[in-house]
Coordinates of C-alpha atoms in Angstrom, one line a residue:
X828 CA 0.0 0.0 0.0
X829 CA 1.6 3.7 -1.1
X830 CA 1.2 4.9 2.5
X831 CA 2.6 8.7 1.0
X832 CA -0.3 8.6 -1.9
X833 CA -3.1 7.2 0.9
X834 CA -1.4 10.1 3.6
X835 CA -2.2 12.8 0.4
X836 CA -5.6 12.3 -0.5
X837 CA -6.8 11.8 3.5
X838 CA -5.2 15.6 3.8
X839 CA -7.3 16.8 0.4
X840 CA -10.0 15.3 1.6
X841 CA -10.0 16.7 5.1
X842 CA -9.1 20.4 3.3
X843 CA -12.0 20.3 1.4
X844 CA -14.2 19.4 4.3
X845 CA -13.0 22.5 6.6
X846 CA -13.5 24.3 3.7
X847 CA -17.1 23.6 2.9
X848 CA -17.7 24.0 6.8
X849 CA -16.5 26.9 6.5
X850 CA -18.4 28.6 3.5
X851 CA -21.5 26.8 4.5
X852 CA -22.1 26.4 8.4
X853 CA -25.3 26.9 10.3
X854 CA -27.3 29.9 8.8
X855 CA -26.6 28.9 5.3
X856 CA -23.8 30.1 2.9
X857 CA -21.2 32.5 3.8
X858 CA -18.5 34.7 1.4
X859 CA -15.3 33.2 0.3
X860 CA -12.2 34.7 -1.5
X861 CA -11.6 33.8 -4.5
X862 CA -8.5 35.3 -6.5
X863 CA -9.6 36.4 -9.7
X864 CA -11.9 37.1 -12.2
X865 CA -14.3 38.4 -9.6
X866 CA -17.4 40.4 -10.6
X867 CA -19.0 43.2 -8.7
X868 CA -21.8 40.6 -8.1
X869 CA -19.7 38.4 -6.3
X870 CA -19.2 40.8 -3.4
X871 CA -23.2 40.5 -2.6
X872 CA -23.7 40.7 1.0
X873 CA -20.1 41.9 1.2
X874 CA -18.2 44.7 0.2
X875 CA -19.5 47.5 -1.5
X876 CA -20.4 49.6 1.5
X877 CA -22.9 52.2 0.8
X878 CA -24.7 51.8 -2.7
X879 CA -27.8 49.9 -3.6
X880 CA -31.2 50.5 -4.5
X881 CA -32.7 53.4 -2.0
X882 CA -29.7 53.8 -0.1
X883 CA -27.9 56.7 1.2
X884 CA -24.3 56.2 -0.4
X885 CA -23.4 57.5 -3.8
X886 CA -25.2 56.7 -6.6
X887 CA -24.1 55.1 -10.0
X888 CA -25.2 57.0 -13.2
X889 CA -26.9 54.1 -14.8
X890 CA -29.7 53.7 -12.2
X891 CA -30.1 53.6 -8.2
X892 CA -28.1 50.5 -7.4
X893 CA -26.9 49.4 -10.6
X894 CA -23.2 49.8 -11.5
X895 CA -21.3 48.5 -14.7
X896 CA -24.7 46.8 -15.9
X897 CA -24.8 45.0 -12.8
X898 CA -27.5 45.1 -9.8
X899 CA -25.3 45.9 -7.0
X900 CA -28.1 47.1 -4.4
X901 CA -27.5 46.8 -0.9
X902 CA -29.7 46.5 2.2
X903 CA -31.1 50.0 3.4
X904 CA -29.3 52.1 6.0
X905 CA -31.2 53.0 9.1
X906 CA -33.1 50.0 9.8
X907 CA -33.5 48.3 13.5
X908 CA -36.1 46.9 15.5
X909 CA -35.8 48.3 19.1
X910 CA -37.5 45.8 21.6
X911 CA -40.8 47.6 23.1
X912 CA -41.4 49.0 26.1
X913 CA -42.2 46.2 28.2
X914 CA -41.9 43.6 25.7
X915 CA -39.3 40.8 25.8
X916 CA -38.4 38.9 22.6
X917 CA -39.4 35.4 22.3
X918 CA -37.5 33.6 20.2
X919 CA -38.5 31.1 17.9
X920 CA -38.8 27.2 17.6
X921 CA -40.7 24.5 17.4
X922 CA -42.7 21.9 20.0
X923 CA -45.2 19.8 20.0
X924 CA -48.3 21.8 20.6
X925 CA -50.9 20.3 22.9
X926 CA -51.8 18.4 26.3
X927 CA -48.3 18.0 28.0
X928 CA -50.2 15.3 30.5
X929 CA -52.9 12.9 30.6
X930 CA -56.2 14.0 29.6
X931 CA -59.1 11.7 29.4
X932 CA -61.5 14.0 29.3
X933 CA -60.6 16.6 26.9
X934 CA -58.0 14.8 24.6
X935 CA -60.4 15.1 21.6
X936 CA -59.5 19.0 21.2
X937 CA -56.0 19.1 22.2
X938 CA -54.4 16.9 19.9
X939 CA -50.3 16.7 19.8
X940 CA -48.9 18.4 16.8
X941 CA -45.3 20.1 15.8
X942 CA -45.7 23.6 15.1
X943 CA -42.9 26.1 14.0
X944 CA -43.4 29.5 15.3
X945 CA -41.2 32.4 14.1
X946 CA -40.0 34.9 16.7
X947 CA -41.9 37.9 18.0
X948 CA -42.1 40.5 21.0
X949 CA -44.5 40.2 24.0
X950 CA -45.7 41.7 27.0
X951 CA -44.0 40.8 29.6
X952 CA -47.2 41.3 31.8
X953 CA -51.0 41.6 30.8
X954 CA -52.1 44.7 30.3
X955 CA -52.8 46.2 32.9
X956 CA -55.6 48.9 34.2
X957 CA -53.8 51.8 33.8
X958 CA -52.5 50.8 30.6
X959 CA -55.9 50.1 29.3
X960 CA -56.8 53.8 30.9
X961 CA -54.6 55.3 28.4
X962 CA -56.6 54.0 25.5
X963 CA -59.9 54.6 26.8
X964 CA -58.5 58.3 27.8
X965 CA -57.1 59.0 24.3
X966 CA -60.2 58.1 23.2
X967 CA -63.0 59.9 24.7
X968 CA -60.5 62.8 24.0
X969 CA -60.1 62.4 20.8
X970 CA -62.1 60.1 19.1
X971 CA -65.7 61.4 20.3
X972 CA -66.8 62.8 17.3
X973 CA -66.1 59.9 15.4
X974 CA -66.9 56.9 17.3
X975 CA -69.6 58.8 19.7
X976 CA -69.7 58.5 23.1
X977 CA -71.9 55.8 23.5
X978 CA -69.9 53.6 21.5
X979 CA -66.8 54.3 23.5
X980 CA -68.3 53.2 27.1
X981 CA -70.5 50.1 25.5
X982 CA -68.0 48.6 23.7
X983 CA -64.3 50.0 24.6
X984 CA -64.4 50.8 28.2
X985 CA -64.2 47.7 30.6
X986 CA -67.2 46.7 31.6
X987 CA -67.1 46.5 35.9
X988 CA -70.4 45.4 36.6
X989 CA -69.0 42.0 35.6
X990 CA -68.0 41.8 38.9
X991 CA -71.3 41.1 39.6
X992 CA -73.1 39.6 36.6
X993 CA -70.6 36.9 36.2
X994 CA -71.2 34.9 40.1
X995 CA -74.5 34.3 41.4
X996 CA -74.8 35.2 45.0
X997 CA -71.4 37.2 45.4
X998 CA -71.1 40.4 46.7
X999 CA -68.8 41.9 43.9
X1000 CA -69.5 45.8 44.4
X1001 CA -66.4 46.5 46.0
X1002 CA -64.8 45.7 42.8
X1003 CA -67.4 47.2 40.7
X1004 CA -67.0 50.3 42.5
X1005 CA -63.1 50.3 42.5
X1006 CA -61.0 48.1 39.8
X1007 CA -61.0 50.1 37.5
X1008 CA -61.2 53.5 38.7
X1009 CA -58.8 53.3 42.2
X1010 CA -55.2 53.7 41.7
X1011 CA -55.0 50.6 43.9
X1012 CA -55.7 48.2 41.2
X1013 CA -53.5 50.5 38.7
X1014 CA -50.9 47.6 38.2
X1015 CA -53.6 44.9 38.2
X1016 CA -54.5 43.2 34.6
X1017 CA -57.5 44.9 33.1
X1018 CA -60.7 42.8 33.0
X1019 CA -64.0 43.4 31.7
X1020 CA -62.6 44.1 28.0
X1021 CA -64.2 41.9 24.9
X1022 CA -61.7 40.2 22.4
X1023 CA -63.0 43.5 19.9
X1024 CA -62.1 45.8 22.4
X1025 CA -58.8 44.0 23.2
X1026 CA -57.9 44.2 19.1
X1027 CA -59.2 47.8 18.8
X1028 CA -56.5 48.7 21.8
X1029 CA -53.7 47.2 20.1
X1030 CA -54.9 49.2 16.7
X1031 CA -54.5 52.0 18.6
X1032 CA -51.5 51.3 20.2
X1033 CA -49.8 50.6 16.6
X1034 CA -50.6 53.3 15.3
X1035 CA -49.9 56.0 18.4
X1036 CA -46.3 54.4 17.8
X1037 CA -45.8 54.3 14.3
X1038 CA -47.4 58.7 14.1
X1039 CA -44.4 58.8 16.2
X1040 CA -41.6 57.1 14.6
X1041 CA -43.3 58.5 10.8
X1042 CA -42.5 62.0 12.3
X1043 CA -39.0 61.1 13.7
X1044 CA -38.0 60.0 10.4
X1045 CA -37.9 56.1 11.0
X1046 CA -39.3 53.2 9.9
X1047 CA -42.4 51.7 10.9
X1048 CA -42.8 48.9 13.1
X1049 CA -44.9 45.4 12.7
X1050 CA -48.4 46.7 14.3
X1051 CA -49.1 45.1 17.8
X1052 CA -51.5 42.4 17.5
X1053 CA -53.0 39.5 19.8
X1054 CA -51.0 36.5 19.7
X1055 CA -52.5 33.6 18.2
X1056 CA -52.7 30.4 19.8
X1057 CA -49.6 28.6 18.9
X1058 CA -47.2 32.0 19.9
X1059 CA -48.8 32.0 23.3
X1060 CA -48.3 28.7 23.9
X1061 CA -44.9 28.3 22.7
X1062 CA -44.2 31.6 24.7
X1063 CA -46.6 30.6 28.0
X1064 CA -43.8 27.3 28.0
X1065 CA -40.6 29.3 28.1
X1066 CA -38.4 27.1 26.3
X1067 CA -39.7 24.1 27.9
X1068 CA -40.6 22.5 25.2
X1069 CA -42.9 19.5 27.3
X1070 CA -43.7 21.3 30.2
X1071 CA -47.3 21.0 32.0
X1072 CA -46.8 24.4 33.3
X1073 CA -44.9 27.6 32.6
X1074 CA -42.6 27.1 35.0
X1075 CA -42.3 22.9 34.8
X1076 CA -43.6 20.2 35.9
X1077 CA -45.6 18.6 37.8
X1078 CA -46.4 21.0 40.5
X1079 CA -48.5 24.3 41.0
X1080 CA -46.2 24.6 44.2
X1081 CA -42.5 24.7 44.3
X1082 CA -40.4 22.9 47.0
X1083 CA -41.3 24.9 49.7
X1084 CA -45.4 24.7 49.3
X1085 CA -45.8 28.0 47.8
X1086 CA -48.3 28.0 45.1
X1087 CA -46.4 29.6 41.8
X1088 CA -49.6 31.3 40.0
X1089 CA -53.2 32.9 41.0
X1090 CA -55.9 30.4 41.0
X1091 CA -58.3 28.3 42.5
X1092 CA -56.6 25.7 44.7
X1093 CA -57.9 23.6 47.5
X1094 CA -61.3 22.6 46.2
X1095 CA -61.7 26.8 46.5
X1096 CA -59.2 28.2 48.7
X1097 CA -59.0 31.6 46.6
X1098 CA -57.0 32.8 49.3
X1099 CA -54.2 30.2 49.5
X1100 CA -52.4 31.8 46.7
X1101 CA -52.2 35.2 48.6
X1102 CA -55.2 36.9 46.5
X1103 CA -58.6 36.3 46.8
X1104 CA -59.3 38.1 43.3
X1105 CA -56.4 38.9 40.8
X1106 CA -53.0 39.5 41.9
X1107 CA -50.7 42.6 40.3
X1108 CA -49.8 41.5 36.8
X1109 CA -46.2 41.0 37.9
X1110 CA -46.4 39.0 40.6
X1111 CA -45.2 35.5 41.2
X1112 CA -42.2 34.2 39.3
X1113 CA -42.0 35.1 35.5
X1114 CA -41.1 32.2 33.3
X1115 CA -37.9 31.6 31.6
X1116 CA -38.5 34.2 28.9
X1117 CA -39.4 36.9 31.7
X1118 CA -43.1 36.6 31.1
X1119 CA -45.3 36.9 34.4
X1120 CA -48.4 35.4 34.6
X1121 CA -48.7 33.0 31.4
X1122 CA -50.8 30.5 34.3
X1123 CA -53.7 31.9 36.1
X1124 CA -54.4 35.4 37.3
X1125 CA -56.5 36.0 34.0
X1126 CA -57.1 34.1 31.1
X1127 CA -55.6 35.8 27.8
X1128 CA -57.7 36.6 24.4
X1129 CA -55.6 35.3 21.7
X1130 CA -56.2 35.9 18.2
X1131 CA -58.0 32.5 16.5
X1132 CA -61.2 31.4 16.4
X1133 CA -61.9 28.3 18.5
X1134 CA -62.0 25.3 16.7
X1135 CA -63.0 21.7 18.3
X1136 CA -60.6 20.4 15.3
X1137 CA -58.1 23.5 15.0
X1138 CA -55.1 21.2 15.5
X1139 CA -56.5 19.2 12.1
X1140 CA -57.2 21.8 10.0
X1141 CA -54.3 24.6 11.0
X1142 CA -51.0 24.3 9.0
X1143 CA -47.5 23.8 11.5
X1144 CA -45.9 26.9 10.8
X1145 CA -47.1 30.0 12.7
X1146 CA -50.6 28.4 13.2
X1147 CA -53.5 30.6 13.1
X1148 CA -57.4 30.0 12.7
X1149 CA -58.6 33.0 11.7
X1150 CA -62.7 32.5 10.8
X1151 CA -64.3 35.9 11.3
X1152 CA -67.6 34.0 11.2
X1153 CA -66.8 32.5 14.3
X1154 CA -68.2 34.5 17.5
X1155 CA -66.0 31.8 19.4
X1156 CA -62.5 33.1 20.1
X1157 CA -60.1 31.3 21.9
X1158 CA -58.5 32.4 25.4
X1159 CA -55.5 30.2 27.6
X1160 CA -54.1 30.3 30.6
X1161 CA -56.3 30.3 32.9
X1162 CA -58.0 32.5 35.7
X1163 CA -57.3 32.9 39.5
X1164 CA -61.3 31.7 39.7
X1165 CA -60.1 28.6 37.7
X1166 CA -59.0 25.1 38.7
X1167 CA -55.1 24.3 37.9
X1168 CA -56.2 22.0 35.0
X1169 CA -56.9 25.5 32.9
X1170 CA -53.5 26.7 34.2
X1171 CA -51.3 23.9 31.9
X1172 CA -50.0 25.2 28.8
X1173 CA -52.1 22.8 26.6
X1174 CA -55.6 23.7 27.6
X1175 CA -57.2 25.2 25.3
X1176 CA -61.1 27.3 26.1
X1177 CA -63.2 29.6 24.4
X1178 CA -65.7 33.0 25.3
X1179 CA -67.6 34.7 22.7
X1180 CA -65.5 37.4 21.1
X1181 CA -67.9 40.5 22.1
X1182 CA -68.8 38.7 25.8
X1183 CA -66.7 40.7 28.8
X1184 CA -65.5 38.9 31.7
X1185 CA -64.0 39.6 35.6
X1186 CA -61.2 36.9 34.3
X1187 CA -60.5 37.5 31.5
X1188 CA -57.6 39.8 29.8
X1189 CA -55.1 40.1 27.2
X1190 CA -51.5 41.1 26.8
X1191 CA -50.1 42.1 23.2
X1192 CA -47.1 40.9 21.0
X1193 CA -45.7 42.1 18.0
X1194 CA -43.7 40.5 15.2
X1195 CA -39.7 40.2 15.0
X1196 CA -39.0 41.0 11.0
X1197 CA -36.3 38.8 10.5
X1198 CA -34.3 35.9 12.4
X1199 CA -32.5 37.1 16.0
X1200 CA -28.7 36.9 16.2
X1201 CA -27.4 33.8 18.3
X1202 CA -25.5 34.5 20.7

């Protein structure tokens, strides 16, 4: 055996190897030099600094961002997307959507699927009451003579007599009286708010933002939106990919007894969790993306319409179900009036989309345009 010609080829062959890791590793191709014979399109992505189509370098006398008959436009100065106030960024992934435990009795709606979700921003909290009040605030001062008045207090302004309609035989005026209105309950998650009401507030959020950034000069951002039911699951698990609840499994109390979310414990102990109603939207332990509250305290709207087959019917990458015909819109998560079945990450439950409720309330995301860097 030619030990020397065996010795030469193993090295080639290990060259060209490091090489192709090298020009083509995780994230897809990257530039190589080449010697020679290069082209202006051959330092895409590259060199080149400061032309292109619509950018702010020099321009060629042919045409925006073409030079020696060649396209040679570059990506357009000036772009970033600045994390929200109060938002973190989830990032993406994909998990098996779905009941993370034995469930008997609901298993026929909450089948296991893989679903893909891209990344996006989120409120690290739900929105809370005096969030909400600078909404209904803006409005009735600036958006009386369009909407009317009436409009604005039936359908945009939380409702607080739910305090009372919702329970037979409870003696909710307290809450009525104060929830909203008493800067007690100004860090508390706003209830009482439909799922139109809930996507009206986050069209008016976009577009107090984007005014803003318009008149700055910048680019717009993605519009706030409600996240659908995929997102807030995959965020609610916080990179546990089979956990039962946000923060793990199998308990709602950690290893000293203390019960981790706002709920109904103790065949109705409302009390044992510290709060007899809700609790300030940042209490107890956020998850591991820094999101408080993805288990009990209130349930969350989310964007799609409920669907008894959803998982059959929804394709795997950034699921949706968006049927406009039906009044049936999905929330998760779970209230502090509800059992700890409702807090696991795969249940899935339903209100009608114009119906407010003392326990129920949303929190917005928006979209990341793009893939995040890894660090």
């Amino acid at each position: 055996m030619n030990f020397k010609l065996v010795g030469k080829q193993l090295a080639l062959s290990l060259s060209v190897i490091v090489l192709a890791m090298a020009v083509y590793s995780c994230g897809g191709p990257k530039s190589s030099k080449s010697s020679g014979g290069k082209t202006l399109s051959s330092s895409k992505g590259g060199a080149k600094k400061g032309k292109g189509l619509l950018s702010f370098g020099k321009q060629s006398k042919e045409a925006p961002g073409v030079e020696n008959g060649e396209i040679v436009a570059a990506s357009r100065k000036g772009w970033s997307q600045p994390t929200p106030y109060g938002m973190v960024l989830v990032p993406s992934g994909s998990f098996m959507m779905g009941q993370a435990d034995e469930d008997a009795s609901r298993s026929g709606i909450s089948f296991n699927k893989r679903v893909t979700v891209a990344a996006f921003y989120m409120d690290d909290t739900e929105i809370t009451n005096h969030e909400y009040r600078q909404f209904t605030g803006a409005l009735l001062k600036d958006s009386v003579s369009v909407l009317g008045e009436d409009k604005i207090f039936t359908e945009y302004y939380p409702d607080t007599t739910v305090w009372n309609s919702d329970f037979t035989y409870h003696n909710g005026d307290p809450m009525t009286e104060y929830y909203f209105s008493s800067p007690a309950f100004d860090l508390y998650p706003v209830v009482g708010v439909s799922w139109d009401a809930s996507k009206y507030f986050c069209l008016w959020r976009s577009k107090m933002m984007n005014d803003f950034r318009k008149k700055q000069g910048l680019y717009i951002l993605p519009r706030f939106e409600l996240p659908s039911e995929s997102e807030w699951e995959w965020a609610a698990r916080g990179g546990r990919a089979a956990s039962k609840y946000p923060w793990g499994n199998p308990y709602v109390a950690n290893s000293v007894g203390c019960l981790q979310a706002n709920f109904k414990p103790h065949r109705g102990n409302y009390d044992a969790d510290g709060y007899s109603y809700t609790s300030p939207a940042n209490a107890f332990e956020p998850n591991d993306y820094g999101l408080y509250n993805m288990a009990g305290n209130v349930a969350e709207w989310c964007e799609d319409a409920y669907a008894d087959n959803a998982s059959a019917v929804t394709w795997d990458l950034n699921t949706v179900n968006k049927d406009a015909d039906e009044p049936r819109k999905v929330t998760r998560g779970g209230s502090w009036k509800d059992i700890a079945y409702y807090l696991e990450t795969g249940t899935r439950a339903y209100e009608l989309q114009n119906k407010k409720r003392s326990y129920i309330g949303f929190r917005s995301m928006m979209r990341y345009l793009g893939r995040p860097a890894v660090k």
